[in-house]
mmCIF file of C-alpha atoms in Angstrom:
data_model
loop_
_atom_site.group_PDB
_atom_site.id
_atom_site.type_symbol
_atom_site.label_atom_id
_atom_site.label_comp_id
_atom_site.label_asym_id
_atom_site.label_seq_id
_atom_site.Cartn_x
_atom_site.Cartn_y
_atom_site.Cartn_z
ATOM 1 C CA UNK B 1 60.334 -13.420 -64.905
ATOM 2 C CA UNK B 2 58.698 -10.324 -63.849
ATOM 3 C CA UNK B 3 55.528 -10.815 -62.032
ATOM 4 C CA UNK B 4 54.052 -7.477 -62.868
ATOM 5 C CA UNK B 5 55.049 -5.995 -59.584
ATOM 6 C CA UNK B 6 57.700 -3.457 -59.130
ATOM 7 C CA UNK B 7 60.410 -4.346 -56.750
ATOM 8 C CA UNK B 8 61.282 -1.905 -54.083
ATOM 9 C CA UNK B 9 64.854 -1.048 -53.716
ATOM 10 C CA UNK B 10 65.995 -0.337 -50.228
ATOM 11 C CA UNK B 11 68.994 1.716 -49.401
ATOM 12 C CA UNK B 12 70.957 0.467 -46.516
ATOM 13 C CA UNK B 13 71.588 3.136 -43.883
ATOM 14 C CA UNK B 14 73.477 2.671 -40.694
ATOM 15 C CA UNK B 15 71.376 2.029 -37.583
ATOM 16 C CA UNK B 16 72.647 5.200 -35.927
ATOM 17 C CA UNK B 17 70.562 7.287 -38.300
ATOM 18 C CA UNK B 18 67.034 7.849 -37.057
ATOM 19 C CA UNK B 19 63.928 6.871 -38.951
ATOM 20 C CA UNK B 20 63.104 10.531 -39.546
ATOM 21 C CA UNK B 21 66.435 11.099 -41.077
ATOM 22 C CA UNK B 22 65.895 8.091 -43.313
ATOM 23 C CA UNK B 23 62.558 9.436 -44.436
ATOM 24 C CA UNK B 24 64.020 12.830 -45.200
ATOM 25 C CA UNK B 25 66.861 11.292 -47.016
ATOM 26 C CA UNK B 26 69.536 12.439 -44.617
ATOM 27 C CA UNK B 27 72.443 10.347 -43.776
ATOM 28 C CA UNK B 28 75.000 10.684 -41.047
ATOM 29 C CA UNK B 29 75.064 14.425 -40.776
ATOM 30 C CA UNK B 30 76.925 16.256 -38.089
ATOM 31 C CA UNK B 31 75.041 18.439 -35.559
ATOM 32 C CA UNK B 32 75.638 22.178 -35.746
ATOM 33 C CA UNK B 33 79.244 23.093 -35.393
ATOM 34 C CA UNK B 34 79.224 25.441 -32.365
ATOM 35 C CA UNK B 35 77.315 24.027 -29.329
ATOM 36 C CA UNK B 36 78.829 26.584 -26.972
ATOM 37 C CA UNK B 37 76.661 29.563 -28.031
ATOM 38 C CA UNK B 38 73.466 27.488 -27.778
ATOM 39 C CA UNK B 39 74.451 26.343 -24.273
ATOM 40 C CA UNK B 40 75.164 29.959 -23.358
ATOM 41 C CA UNK B 41 71.787 31.041 -24.764
ATOM 42 C CA UNK B 42 69.966 28.243 -22.961
ATOM 43 C CA UNK B 43 71.690 29.223 -19.684
ATOM 44 C CA UNK B 44 70.521 32.830 -20.059
ATOM 45 C CA UNK B 45 67.068 31.673 -20.987
ATOM 46 C CA UNK B 46 66.983 29.369 -17.975
ATOM 47 C CA UNK B 47 67.936 32.288 -15.728
ATOM 48 C CA UNK B 48 65.254 34.447 -17.354
ATOM 49 C CA UNK B 49 62.657 31.679 -17.005
ATOM 50 C CA UNK B 50 63.760 31.035 -13.423
ATOM 51 C CA UNK B 51 63.304 34.729 -12.620
ATOM 52 C CA UNK B 52 59.883 34.679 -14.306
ATOM 53 C CA UNK B 53 58.862 31.630 -12.271
ATOM 54 C CA UNK B 54 60.050 33.324 -9.063
ATOM 55 C CA UNK B 55 58.112 36.477 -10.004
ATOM 56 C CA UNK B 56 54.995 34.419 -10.708
ATOM 57 C CA UNK B 57 55.388 32.514 -7.418
ATOM 58 C CA UNK B 58 55.801 35.802 -5.526
ATOM 59 C CA UNK B 59 52.775 37.244 -7.318
ATOM 60 C CA UNK B 60 50.699 34.156 -6.491
ATOM 61 C CA UNK B 61 51.743 34.315 -2.826
ATOM 62 C CA UNK B 62 50.948 38.030 -2.648
ATOM 63 C CA UNK B 63 47.608 37.526 -4.359
ATOM 64 C CA UNK B 64 46.791 34.623 -2.051
ATOM 65 C CA UNK B 65 47.571 36.782 0.986
ATOM 66 C CA UNK B 66 45.378 39.546 -0.455
ATOM 67 C CA UNK B 67 42.555 37.044 -0.945
ATOM 68 C CA UNK B 68 42.918 35.848 2.653
ATOM 69 C CA UNK B 69 42.730 39.473 3.828
ATOM 70 C CA UNK B 70 39.625 40.026 1.669
ATOM 71 C CA UNK B 71 37.979 36.925 3.097
ATOM 72 C CA UNK B 72 38.722 38.120 6.628
ATOM 73 C CA UNK B 73 37.412 41.597 5.820
ATOM 74 C CA UNK B 74 34.270 40.214 4.205
ATOM 75 C CA UNK B 75 33.630 37.895 7.144
ATOM 76 C CA UNK B 76 33.874 40.893 9.485
ATOM 77 C CA UNK B 77 31.585 42.974 7.258
ATOM 78 C CA UNK B 78 29.059 40.162 6.922
ATOM 79 C CA UNK B 79 29.163 39.710 10.691
ATOM 80 C CA UNK B 80 28.418 43.410 11.141
ATOM 81 C CA UNK B 81 25.650 43.261 8.545
ATOM 82 C CA UNK B 82 24.222 40.160 10.202
ATOM 83 C CA UNK B 83 24.120 41.935 13.576
ATOM 84 C CA UNK B 84 22.540 45.003 11.949
ATOM 85 C CA UNK B 85 19.923 42.883 10.150
ATOM 86 C CA UNK B 86 19.085 40.991 13.347
ATOM 87 C CA UNK B 87 18.622 44.331 15.113
ATOM 88 C CA UNK B 88 16.307 45.515 12.341
ATOM 89 C CA UNK B 89 14.385 42.256 12.506
ATOM 90 C CA UNK B 90 13.852 42.729 16.248
ATOM 91 C CA UNK B 91 12.760 46.344 15.702
ATOM 92 C CA UNK B 92 10.260 45.298 13.029
ATOM 93 C CA UNK B 93 8.911 42.504 15.227
ATOM 94 C CA UNK B 94 8.578 44.941 18.143
ATOM 95 C CA UNK B 95 6.786 47.479 15.926
ATOM 96 C CA UNK B 96 4.404 44.792 14.680
ATOM 97 C CA UNK B 97 3.739 43.675 18.252
ATOM 98 C CA UNK B 98 3.085 47.238 19.439
ATOM 99 C CA UNK B 99 0.791 47.935 16.465
ATOM 100 C CA UNK B 100 -1.173 44.737 17.065
ATOM 101 C CA UNK B 101 -1.540 45.614 20.755
ATOM 102 C CA UNK B 102 -2.775 49.120 19.872
ATOM 103 C CA UNK B 103 -5.281 47.668 17.410
ATOM 104 C CA UNK B 104 -6.445 45.058 19.934
ATOM 105 C CA UNK B 105 -6.838 47.717 22.642
ATOM 106 C CA UNK B 106 -8.816 49.912 20.236
ATOM 107 C CA UNK B 107 -11.105 47.002 19.357
ATOM 108 C CA UNK B 108 -11.573 46.177 23.048
ATOM 109 C CA UNK B 109 -12.355 49.827 23.805
ATOM 110 C CA UNK B 110 -14.845 49.931 20.934
ATOM 111 C CA UNK B 111 -16.549 46.767 22.216
ATOM 112 C CA UNK B 112 -16.790 48.243 25.705
ATOM 113 C CA UNK B 113 -18.153 51.527 24.352
ATOM 114 C CA UNK B 114 -20.601 49.643 22.158
ATOM 115 C CA UNK B 115 -21.838 47.624 25.138
ATOM 116 C CA UNK B 116 -22.230 50.813 27.190
ATOM 117 C CA UNK B 117 -24.103 52.473 24.332
ATOM 118 C CA UNK B 118 -26.392 49.478 23.932
ATOM 119 C CA UNK B 119 -27.149 49.505 27.665
ATOM 120 C CA UNK B 120 -27.813 53.254 27.533
ATOM 121 C CA UNK B 121 -30.194 52.896 24.582
ATOM 122 C CA UNK B 122 -32.139 50.096 26.248
ATOM 123 C CA UNK B 123 -32.332 52.086 29.483
ATOM 124 C CA UNK B 124 -33.509 55.165 27.573
ATOM 125 C CA UNK B 125 -36.239 53.126 25.891
ATOM 126 C CA UNK B 126 -37.420 51.787 29.212
ATOM 127 C CA UNK B 127 -37.371 55.301 30.706
ATOM 128 C CA UNK B 128 -39.459 56.719 27.852
ATOM 129 C CA UNK B 129 -42.002 53.908 28.074
ATOM 130 C CA UNK B 130 -42.192 54.260 31.871
ATOM 131 C CA UNK B 131 -42.605 58.044 31.648
ATOM 132 C CA UNK B 132 -45.355 57.605 29.075
ATOM 133 C CA UNK B 133 -47.205 55.115 31.290
ATOM 134 C CA UNK B 134 -46.962 57.469 34.265
ATOM 135 C CA UNK B 135 -48.383 60.382 32.251
ATOM 136 C CA UNK B 136 -51.147 58.191 30.825
ATOM 137 C CA UNK B 137 -52.263 57.275 34.302
ATOM 138 C CA UNK B 138 -52.232 60.925 35.415
ATOM 139 C CA UNK B 139 -54.335 62.278 32.578
ATOM 140 C CA UNK B 140 -56.905 59.886 31.141
ATOM 141 C CA UNK B 141 -57.756 62.262 28.291
ATOM 142 C CA UNK B 142 -54.279 61.841 26.826
ATOM 143 C CA UNK B 143 -54.543 58.074 26.925
ATOM 144 C CA UNK B 144 -55.535 57.484 23.242
ATOM 145 C CA UNK B 145 -52.942 59.961 21.890
ATOM 146 C CA UNK B 146 -50.158 58.696 24.094
ATOM 147 C CA UNK B 147 -50.922 55.114 23.161
ATOM 148 C CA UNK B 148 -50.493 55.905 19.465
ATOM 149 C CA UNK B 149 -47.322 57.825 20.128
ATOM 150 C CA UNK B 150 -45.915 55.089 22.393
ATOM 151 C CA UNK B 151 -46.659 52.458 19.799
ATOM 152 C CA UNK B 152 -44.989 54.552 17.077
ATOM 153 C CA UNK B 153 -41.967 55.285 19.295
ATOM 154 C CA UNK B 154 -41.408 51.690 20.365
ATOM 155 C CA UNK B 155 -41.712 50.363 16.772
ATOM 156 C CA UNK B 156 -39.473 53.084 15.324
ATOM 157 C CA UNK B 157 -36.961 52.762 18.129
ATOM 158 C CA UNK B 158 -36.749 48.983 17.783
ATOM 159 C CA UNK B 159 -36.311 49.251 13.995
ATOM 160 C CA UNK B 160 -33.540 51.769 14.539
ATOM 161 C CA UNK B 161 -31.833 49.439 16.999
ATOM 162 C CA UNK B 162 -32.066 46.547 14.538
ATOM 163 C CA UNK B 163 -30.842 48.708 11.683
ATOM 164 C CA UNK B 164 -27.703 49.740 13.541
ATOM 165 C CA UNK B 165 -27.314 46.350 15.237
ATOM 166 C CA UNK B 166 -27.374 47.815 18.688
#
């Protein structure tokens, strides 16, 4: 009457034994004989761990206070740097403004000088032509020579004025 399967035999263990103990094959074994030394050791270890936790808490508090001091110090330093940078910015802006005013004044002075020079050149041309006409009327023998010279002068002078954009 065997069906080809093996039957599993189970050992009956009391319910007080854990499943791990069943798997390991242990039965109702007694815990270690002397619990007092382990309690003593755990008490010392708890004191040591408690002291370590207190030391860590103190260290964290101290470090946190140091960080707060650093933040305060850095805020003060950044405030000082910000004031310094704003001062530099104002100085640079003032220097740029002064330089632009100097350049503008120089350009204005150059324009005024250029206008004066242009007026002077035109006046000089008119004076030369007028002087030539006066001398031509005084001496009729010079008339052909002066006419050539006047023509040459006025053409050359006008080309020079155009060349230098006066």
